[in-house]
Short mmCIF file of C-alpha atoms in Angstrom, two decimals:
data_model
loop_
_atom_site.label_atom_id
_atom_site.label_comp_id
_atom_site.label_asym_id
_atom_site.label_seq_id
_atom_site.Cartn_x
_atom_site.Cartn_y
_atom_site.Cartn_z
CA UNK A 65 -25.43 27.22 16.19
CA UNK A 66 -25.94 24.59 18.83
CA UNK A 67 -29.08 26.27 20.20
CA UNK A 68 -30.51 26.42 16.72
CA UNK A 69 -30.07 22.68 16.31
CA UNK A 70 -31.73 21.82 19.59
CA UNK A 71 -34.71 23.97 18.62
CA UNK A 72 -34.97 22.10 15.36
CA UNK A 73 -34.76 18.78 17.13
CA UNK A 74 -37.55 19.81 19.46
CA UNK A 75 -39.81 20.68 16.57
CA UNK A 76 -39.67 17.16 15.19
CA UNK A 77 -38.59 15.20 12.19
CA UNK A 78 -39.49 17.36 9.20
CA UNK A 79 -37.23 20.12 10.47
CA UNK A 80 -34.34 17.71 10.83
CA UNK A 81 -34.16 17.40 7.11
CA UNK A 82 -33.39 21.05 6.69
CA UNK A 83 -29.67 21.03 7.61
CA UNK A 84 -28.94 18.09 5.34
CA UNK A 85 -29.87 20.77 2.87
CA UNK A 86 -29.19 18.78 -0.27
CA UNK A 87 -26.23 19.28 -2.50
CA UNK A 88 -24.63 22.66 -2.06
CA UNK A 89 -22.29 24.31 -4.51
CA UNK A 90 -19.29 23.63 -2.25
CA UNK A 91 -20.13 19.92 -2.31
CA UNK A 92 -20.10 20.01 -6.07
CA UNK A 93 -16.64 21.58 -6.01
CA UNK A 94 -15.41 18.92 -3.56
CA UNK A 95 -16.72 16.10 -5.76
CA UNK A 96 -14.88 17.74 -8.64
CA UNK A 97 -11.78 17.75 -6.43
CA UNK A 98 -12.21 13.99 -6.02
CA UNK A 99 -12.73 13.19 -9.68
CA UNK A 100 -10.58 15.73 -11.52
CA UNK A 101 -7.20 14.28 -10.41
CA UNK A 102 -8.12 10.93 -11.98
CA UNK A 103 -9.12 12.65 -15.21
CA UNK A 104 -5.89 14.67 -15.09
CA UNK A 105 -3.88 11.48 -14.67
CA UNK A 106 -5.59 9.85 -17.65
CA UNK A 107 -5.04 12.99 -19.76
CA UNK A 108 -1.36 13.12 -18.84
CA UNK A 109 -0.98 9.45 -19.70
CA UNK A 110 -2.69 9.88 -23.06
CA UNK A 111 -0.53 12.92 -23.87
CA UNK A 112 2.78 11.32 -22.94
CA UNK A 113 2.34 7.66 -23.85
CA UNK A 114 3.72 6.60 -27.19
CA UNK A 115 1.42 4.22 -29.04
CA UNK A 116 2.92 0.76 -29.32
CA UNK A 117 1.74 -2.40 -30.94
CA UNK A 118 1.76 -5.55 -28.88
CA UNK A 119 2.55 -5.67 -25.21
CA UNK A 120 5.24 -4.05 -23.18
CA UNK A 121 6.11 -4.26 -19.53
CA UNK A 122 7.86 -1.12 -18.45
CA UNK A 123 8.37 1.11 -15.46
CA UNK A 124 6.77 4.49 -14.90
CA UNK A 125 7.13 7.14 -17.59
CA UNK A 126 9.31 10.15 -16.86
CA UNK A 127 7.37 13.37 -17.39
CA UNK A 128 10.20 15.83 -16.91
CA UNK A 129 13.59 16.12 -15.28
CA UNK A 130 14.89 18.96 -13.13
CA UNK A 131 18.61 19.65 -13.08
CA UNK A 132 19.76 19.76 -9.48
CA UNK A 133 23.35 20.22 -8.30
CA UNK A 134 23.76 16.73 -6.81
CA UNK A 135 21.87 14.69 -9.38
CA UNK A 136 18.97 15.28 -11.76
CA UNK A 137 15.51 14.89 -10.22
CA UNK A 138 13.11 13.09 -12.53
CA UNK A 139 9.38 13.62 -12.04
CA UNK A 140 7.90 10.23 -12.86
CA UNK A 141 4.42 8.93 -13.44
CA UNK A 142 4.48 7.20 -10.05
CA UNK A 143 5.13 10.44 -8.16
CA UNK A 144 2.54 12.41 -10.09
CA UNK A 145 -0.06 9.67 -9.63
CA UNK A 146 0.54 9.47 -5.89
CA UNK A 147 0.09 13.26 -5.64
CA UNK A 148 -3.16 12.92 -7.56
CA UNK A 149 -4.30 10.21 -5.15
CA UNK A 150 -3.48 12.50 -2.22
CA UNK A 151 -5.55 15.33 -3.71
CA UNK A 152 -8.39 12.94 -4.40
CA UNK A 153 -8.42 11.54 -0.85
CA UNK A 154 -8.29 15.05 0.60
CA UNK A 155 -11.31 15.95 -1.52
CA UNK A 156 -13.12 12.83 -0.32
CA UNK A 157 -12.41 13.62 3.34
CA UNK A 158 -13.50 17.24 2.93
CA UNK A 159 -16.65 16.10 1.15
CA UNK A 160 -17.54 13.70 3.95
CA UNK A 161 -16.98 16.27 6.67
CA UNK A 162 -18.42 19.31 4.92
CA UNK A 163 -21.27 20.86 6.85
CA UNK A 164 -20.80 18.49 9.79
CA UNK A 165 -22.75 19.45 12.91
CA UNK A 166 -23.37 18.17 16.37
CA UNK A 167 -26.59 16.23 16.86
CA UNK A 168 -27.71 16.55 13.26
CA UNK A 169 -27.02 13.36 11.40
CA UNK A 170 -26.62 13.07 7.69
CA UNK A 171 -25.59 10.07 5.63
CA UNK A 172 -22.20 11.53 4.95
CA UNK A 173 -21.58 12.14 8.61
CA UNK A 174 -22.44 8.55 9.41
CA UNK A 175 -19.89 7.34 6.87
CA UNK A 176 -17.23 9.69 8.24
CA UNK A 177 -17.93 8.61 11.82
CA UNK A 178 -17.85 4.97 10.82
CA UNK A 179 -14.42 5.42 9.21
CA UNK A 180 -13.04 7.28 12.24
CA UNK A 181 -14.43 4.72 14.69
CA UNK A 182 -13.08 1.78 12.70
CA UNK A 183 -9.62 3.36 12.48
CA UNK A 184 -9.54 4.13 16.20
CA UNK A 185 -10.74 0.64 17.08
CA UNK A 186 -8.10 -0.96 14.84
CA UNK A 187 -5.30 1.10 16.35
CA UNK A 188 -6.46 0.57 19.92
CA UNK A 189 -6.79 -3.20 19.61
CA UNK A 190 -3.43 -3.60 17.90
CA UNK A 191 -1.27 -0.97 19.56
CA UNK A 192 -2.83 -0.30 22.94
CA UNK A 193 -4.16 2.74 24.70
CA UNK A 194 -0.88 4.71 24.65
CA UNK A 195 -0.81 4.85 20.84
CA UNK A 196 -4.41 6.01 20.42
CA UNK A 197 -3.17 9.17 18.70
CA UNK A 198 -1.83 7.06 15.87
CA UNK A 199 -5.18 6.44 14.22
CA UNK A 200 -5.07 9.40 11.76
CA UNK A 201 -1.63 8.37 10.57
CA UNK A 202 -2.61 4.72 10.14
CA UNK A 203 -5.87 5.63 8.40
CA UNK A 204 -4.01 7.97 6.05
CA UNK A 205 -1.44 5.30 5.21
CA UNK A 206 -4.18 2.72 4.65
CA UNK A 207 -6.18 5.03 2.39
CA UNK A 208 -3.16 6.21 0.40
CA UNK A 209 -1.90 2.69 -0.17
CA UNK A 210 -5.30 1.22 -1.03
CA UNK A 211 -6.32 3.97 -3.44
CA UNK A 212 -2.87 4.00 -5.05
CA UNK A 213 -3.24 0.31 -5.85
CA UNK A 214 -6.84 0.79 -7.02
CA UNK A 215 -5.64 3.42 -9.50
CA UNK A 216 -4.87 0.66 -11.98
CA UNK A 217 -8.64 0.22 -12.34
CA UNK A 218 -8.72 3.60 -14.09
CA UNK A 219 -5.98 2.45 -16.46
CA UNK A 220 -3.30 4.46 -14.70
CA UNK A 221 0.09 3.36 -13.44
CA UNK A 222 -0.38 2.38 -9.79
CA UNK A 223 2.25 4.26 -7.72
CA UNK A 224 2.64 1.24 -5.44
CA UNK A 225 4.20 -0.81 -8.24
CA UNK A 226 7.16 1.58 -8.19
CA UNK A 227 9.72 0.51 -5.62
CA UNK A 228 10.75 4.11 -4.85
CA UNK A 229 7.31 5.17 -3.60
CA UNK A 230 6.86 2.16 -1.34
CA UNK A 231 10.41 2.39 -0.04
CA UNK A 232 9.66 5.96 1.00
CA UNK A 233 6.74 4.73 3.13
CA UNK A 234 8.83 1.89 4.55
CA UNK A 235 11.61 4.30 5.54
CA UNK A 236 8.99 6.42 7.29
CA UNK A 237 7.94 3.33 9.24
CA UNK A 238 11.57 2.55 10.02
CA UNK A 239 12.09 6.06 11.43
CA UNK A 240 8.97 5.59 13.58
CA UNK A 241 10.20 2.24 14.87
CA UNK A 242 13.62 3.65 15.72
CA UNK A 243 12.11 6.71 17.38
CA UNK A 244 9.91 4.59 19.62
CA UNK A 245 12.78 2.22 20.41
CA UNK A 246 14.78 5.25 21.56
CA UNK A 247 12.06 6.49 23.91
CA UNK A 248 14.10 5.47 26.95
CA UNK A 249 17.30 7.05 25.68
CA UNK A 250 20.06 5.87 23.34
CA UNK A 251 21.67 3.57 25.89
CA UNK A 252 18.56 1.43 26.28
CA UNK A 253 18.27 1.47 22.51
CA UNK A 254 21.74 0.03 22.11
CA UNK A 255 21.04 -2.51 24.82
CA UNK A 256 18.11 -3.97 22.86
CA UNK A 257 20.52 -5.19 20.20
CA UNK A 258 22.36 -7.47 22.62
CA UNK A 259 19.08 -8.83 23.82
CA UNK A 260 19.44 -12.58 24.41
CA UNK A 261 23.23 -12.44 24.33
CA UNK A 262 25.70 -9.77 23.19
CA UNK A 263 26.98 -12.14 20.52
CA UNK A 264 23.59 -11.85 18.79
CA UNK A 265 24.12 -8.14 18.07
CA UNK A 266 25.06 -8.45 14.37
CA UNK A 267 22.03 -10.63 13.69
CA UNK A 268 19.76 -8.21 15.52
CA UNK A 269 21.13 -5.27 13.52
CA UNK A 270 20.55 -7.15 10.27
CA UNK A 271 16.99 -8.07 11.23
CA UNK A 272 16.35 -4.44 12.19
CA UNK A 273 17.59 -3.22 8.80
CA UNK A 274 15.68 -5.97 6.99
CA UNK A 275 12.34 -4.61 8.25
CA UNK A 276 11.98 -1.69 5.79
CA UNK A 277 13.45 -3.79 2.96
CA UNK A 278 10.99 -6.63 3.46
CA UNK A 279 8.04 -4.27 3.94
CA UNK A 280 8.74 -2.36 0.74
CA UNK A 281 9.53 -5.51 -1.27
CA UNK A 282 6.35 -7.19 -0.06
CA UNK A 283 4.06 -4.35 -1.09
CA UNK A 284 5.82 -3.59 -4.36
CA UNK A 285 6.29 -7.23 -5.35
CA UNK A 286 2.64 -8.11 -4.84
CA UNK A 287 1.29 -5.24 -6.92
CA UNK A 288 3.91 -5.53 -9.66
CA UNK A 289 3.58 -9.31 -9.98
CA UNK A 290 -0.17 -8.86 -10.36
CA UNK A 291 0.22 -6.41 -13.24
CA UNK A 292 2.92 -8.51 -14.92
CA UNK A 293 0.73 -11.64 -14.77
CA UNK A 294 -2.27 -9.67 -16.08
CA UNK A 295 -0.27 -8.36 -19.04
CA UNK A 296 1.14 -11.81 -19.84
CA UNK A 297 -2.29 -13.45 -19.70
CA UNK A 298 -3.82 -10.71 -21.89
CA UNK A 299 -1.02 -11.10 -24.44
CA UNK A 300 -1.31 -14.87 -24.46
CA UNK A 301 -5.07 -14.72 -24.96
CA UNK A 302 -4.63 -12.19 -27.78
CA UNK A 303 -2.19 -14.49 -29.57
CA UNK A 304 -4.40 -17.53 -29.03
CA UNK A 305 -7.51 -15.83 -30.42
CA UNK A 306 -5.53 -14.70 -33.47
CA UNK A 307 -4.48 -18.32 -33.97
CA UNK A 308 -8.05 -19.62 -33.76
CA UNK A 309 -10.14 -16.88 -35.34
CA UNK A 310 -7.64 -15.55 -37.86
CA UNK A 311 -7.68 -11.98 -39.08
CA UNK A 312 -10.97 -11.14 -37.38
CA UNK A 313 -9.23 -11.35 -34.02
CA UNK A 314 -6.77 -8.61 -35.00
CA UNK A 315 -9.48 -6.01 -34.62
CA UNK A 316 -11.32 -7.78 -31.82
CA UNK A 317 -9.38 -10.34 -29.73
CA UNK A 318 -12.31 -12.57 -28.79
CA UNK A 319 -10.69 -14.64 -26.05
CA UNK A 320 -9.63 -11.52 -24.15
CA UNK A 321 -13.20 -11.08 -22.98
CA UNK A 322 -13.75 -12.41 -19.49
CA UNK A 323 -10.67 -13.95 -17.95
CA UNK A 324 -8.53 -10.76 -17.69
CA UNK A 325 -11.42 -9.08 -15.87
CA UNK A 326 -11.57 -11.85 -13.28
CA UNK A 327 -7.81 -11.68 -12.82
CA UNK A 328 -8.07 -7.93 -12.46
CA UNK A 329 -10.60 -8.29 -9.65
CA UNK A 330 -8.18 -10.52 -7.78
CA UNK A 331 -4.91 -8.73 -8.53
CA UNK A 332 -6.06 -5.11 -8.58
CA UNK A 333 -8.88 -4.98 -6.06
CA UNK A 334 -8.36 -7.82 -3.58
CA UNK A 335 -4.57 -7.92 -3.57
CA UNK A 336 -4.22 -4.13 -3.51
CA UNK A 337 -6.55 -3.63 -0.57
CA UNK A 338 -5.06 -6.62 1.28
CA UNK A 339 -1.53 -5.28 0.84
CA UNK A 340 -2.62 -1.87 2.12
CA UNK A 341 -4.12 -3.52 5.20
CA UNK A 342 -1.00 -5.62 5.75
CA UNK A 343 1.31 -2.63 5.38
CA UNK A 344 -0.68 -0.62 7.93
CA UNK A 345 -0.93 -3.65 10.23
CA UNK A 346 2.81 -4.29 10.14
CA UNK A 347 3.52 -0.61 10.79
CA UNK A 348 1.30 -0.80 13.88
CA UNK A 349 2.75 -4.07 15.16
CA UNK A 350 6.39 -3.11 14.62
CA UNK A 351 5.97 0.33 16.16
CA UNK A 352 4.07 -0.97 19.17
CA UNK A 353 6.51 -3.87 19.54
CA UNK A 354 9.54 -1.60 19.44
CA UNK A 355 8.23 0.57 22.28
CA UNK A 356 9.74 -0.53 25.62
CA UNK A 357 6.49 -0.07 27.50
CA UNK A 358 7.38 -1.41 30.96
CA UNK A 359 10.63 0.53 31.20
CA UNK A 360 9.07 3.73 29.90
CA UNK A 361 6.07 3.66 32.23
CA UNK A 362 8.38 2.91 35.16
CA UNK A 363 10.30 6.09 34.41
CA UNK A 364 7.27 8.23 33.56
CA UNK A 365 4.41 7.03 35.76
CA UNK A 366 2.31 10.06 34.83
CA UNK A 367 2.21 8.99 31.19
CA UNK A 368 1.01 5.46 31.87
CA UNK A 369 -2.44 4.72 30.42
CA UNK A 370 -5.25 5.07 32.92
CA UNK A 371 -6.83 1.73 32.11
CA UNK A 372 -3.84 -0.23 33.37
CA UNK A 373 -3.67 2.00 36.48
CA UNK A 374 -7.28 1.22 37.31
CA UNK A 375 -6.91 -2.49 36.71
CA UNK B 294 30.56 -10.86 -29.66
CA UNK B 295 27.07 -12.11 -30.53
CA UNK B 296 27.85 -15.35 -28.75
CA UNK B 297 28.90 -13.49 -25.61
CA UNK B 298 25.75 -11.35 -25.59
CA UNK B 299 23.67 -14.46 -26.20
CA UNK B 300 25.28 -16.20 -23.26
CA UNK B 301 24.59 -13.18 -21.05
CA UNK B 302 20.92 -13.02 -22.03
CA UNK B 303 20.43 -16.76 -21.70
CA UNK B 304 22.07 -16.92 -18.31
CA UNK B 305 19.97 -13.99 -17.07
CA UNK B 306 16.79 -15.82 -18.11
CA UNK B 307 18.03 -19.09 -16.57
CA UNK B 308 18.90 -17.30 -13.35
CA UNK B 309 15.45 -15.74 -13.19
CA UNK B 310 13.87 -19.14 -13.65
CA UNK B 311 16.07 -20.76 -11.02
CA UNK B 312 15.42 -17.91 -8.58
CA UNK B 313 11.69 -18.55 -8.77
CA UNK B 314 12.20 -22.06 -7.35
CA UNK B 315 11.92 -20.19 -4.06
CA UNK B 316 8.21 -19.91 -4.85
CA UNK B 317 7.77 -23.51 -3.65
CA UNK B 318 8.44 -22.63 -0.02
CA UNK B 319 5.79 -19.93 0.45
CA UNK B 320 3.32 -22.13 -1.46
CA UNK B 321 3.69 -24.98 1.00
CA UNK B 322 3.77 -22.63 3.97
CA UNK B 323 0.66 -20.72 3.00
CA UNK B 324 -1.14 -23.94 2.19
CA UNK B 325 -0.38 -25.19 5.70
CA UNK B 326 -1.52 -21.91 7.21
CA UNK B 327 -4.82 -21.96 5.35
CA UNK B 328 -5.41 -25.63 6.19
CA UNK B 329 -4.89 -24.95 9.88
CA UNK B 330 -7.14 -21.88 9.67
CA UNK B 331 -9.89 -24.00 8.10
CA UNK B 332 -9.53 -26.54 10.91
CA UNK B 333 -9.72 -23.78 13.49
CA UNK B 334 -12.83 -22.28 11.92
CA UNK B 335 -14.41 -25.73 11.73
CA UNK B 336 -13.77 -26.21 15.42
CA UNK B 337 -14.84 -22.72 16.48
CA UNK B 338 -17.00 -21.09 13.79
CA UNK B 339 -17.67 -18.06 16.00
CA UNK B 340 -14.00 -17.00 15.87
CA UNK B 341 -13.82 -17.06 12.06
CA UNK B 342 -13.22 -13.31 11.69
CA UNK B 343 -10.19 -13.23 13.93
CA UNK B 344 -8.77 -16.43 12.48
CA UNK B 345 -9.12 -15.10 8.93
CA UNK B 346 -7.37 -11.84 9.76
CA UNK B 347 -4.52 -13.59 11.53
CA UNK B 348 -4.22 -16.07 8.67
CA UNK B 349 -3.97 -13.30 6.08
CA UNK B 350 -1.27 -11.59 8.17
CA UNK B 351 0.66 -14.84 8.49
CA UNK B 352 0.33 -15.53 4.78
CA UNK B 353 1.70 -12.09 3.98
CA UNK B 354 4.71 -12.62 6.20
CA UNK B 355 5.31 -16.12 4.85
CA UNK B 356 5.20 -14.73 1.33
CA UNK B 357 8.26 -12.56 1.95
CA UNK B 358 10.90 -15.06 0.81
CA UNK B 359 8.95 -15.75 -2.35
CA UNK B 360 8.77 -12.05 -3.05
CA UNK B 361 12.53 -11.66 -2.57
CA UNK B 362 12.94 -14.28 -5.27
CA UNK B 363 10.37 -12.50 -7.44
CA UNK B 364 12.20 -9.16 -7.15
CA UNK B 365 15.51 -10.83 -8.03
CA UNK B 366 13.88 -12.53 -11.03
CA UNK B 367 12.37 -9.23 -12.21
CA UNK B 368 15.74 -7.50 -11.86
CA UNK B 369 17.41 -10.33 -13.79
CA UNK B 370 14.93 -10.08 -16.63
CA UNK B 371 14.43 -6.32 -16.98
CA UNK B 372 17.53 -4.65 -15.53
CA UNK B 373 20.48 -7.01 -15.46
CA UNK B 374 20.90 -7.85 -19.19
CA UNK B 375 21.44 -4.22 -20.22
CA UNK B 376 23.76 -3.60 -17.31
CA UNK B 377 25.85 -6.74 -18.02
CA UNK B 378 26.06 -6.08 -21.74
CA UNK B 379 27.24 -2.52 -21.01
CA UNK B 380 29.91 -3.84 -18.66
CA UNK B 381 31.06 -6.36 -21.23
CA UNK B 382 31.20 -3.80 -24.04
CA UNK B 383 33.22 -1.49 -21.81
CA UNK B 384 35.61 -4.33 -20.97
CA UNK B 385 36.07 -5.17 -24.64
CA UNK B 386 36.59 -1.48 -25.37
CA UNK B 387 33.86 -0.74 -27.88
#
């Protein structure tokens, strides 16, 4: 395949267009894979939601419950929506990388390379050379969190405003932190708790345990407070327009035009993406900070990054 | 009985309101952070990207205490009243 490409390159520009090849049938299927989950989520919501008058602030709907021996396992809207987001992101990634080739550049490939380069640059500047392999994980976390929050734009329940989902991610981060703290063995791990003085150990343990709690509360609280404020403002504007315009406003709440949309741009788009960035950033900083680099590289000189060896 | 339930609901709402006093702290803190960031950008406009990123990180961390209060307030409004009324009804024996 490689030889073929070089021949095409030699022939000149018109031939270069050939491999971009337009929209193949597989691409169409992948785009469907991106869009269908959202449609499925909306359909599920329409099927299960009970019509109510007025406003209501409530948690995720429960679609069904499985009876398990320990305790029943409810399948909630938040779980289903986060699965849908995962399918959608997988479709997006496959679409970007479909038909990727060396030395033949298409628009899609440029976007994919840009994403990969940005993720690697972010991880390398924040975590250092040793953690370079972390970039797929961080990029996946960033994408999952951001698109989960953006789901509210499609009128769906954003999975990140359910504490259970975000706590799952935070526990994953906590496991990572603990694993990297233990890199030099359990004894060194225990020694980090008595760091300035052994009397500080209880405080250190509490601050260690507070990390996942604060991370999950931060993400969940930001998204949930945004949706609560949006609902309250929409309800207040509805009531106000009914007061001013009378019965006409019952069919068309006039004052609801405008302001809720602006709030939605801040709370749904800006805040959601910012929280995703902050969650990924904190994961990187905590994990890199927990790793006892000097001690570890002293014990395993072969694993030390080459850049520091050269410098 | 109605009086007791009313007291429970009212105290839950009061508690939620009092809990949100904690929102003052992050407000002042983030305001300070943004003010300092503006000063820094004014002094060194070329470093605005890095300053903005660091400022957003700092704001997010400073927000934590406010969000603890928010979560407690949300629990007090949406979860606690039902739980407390259940406990009271069980204690009364109805």
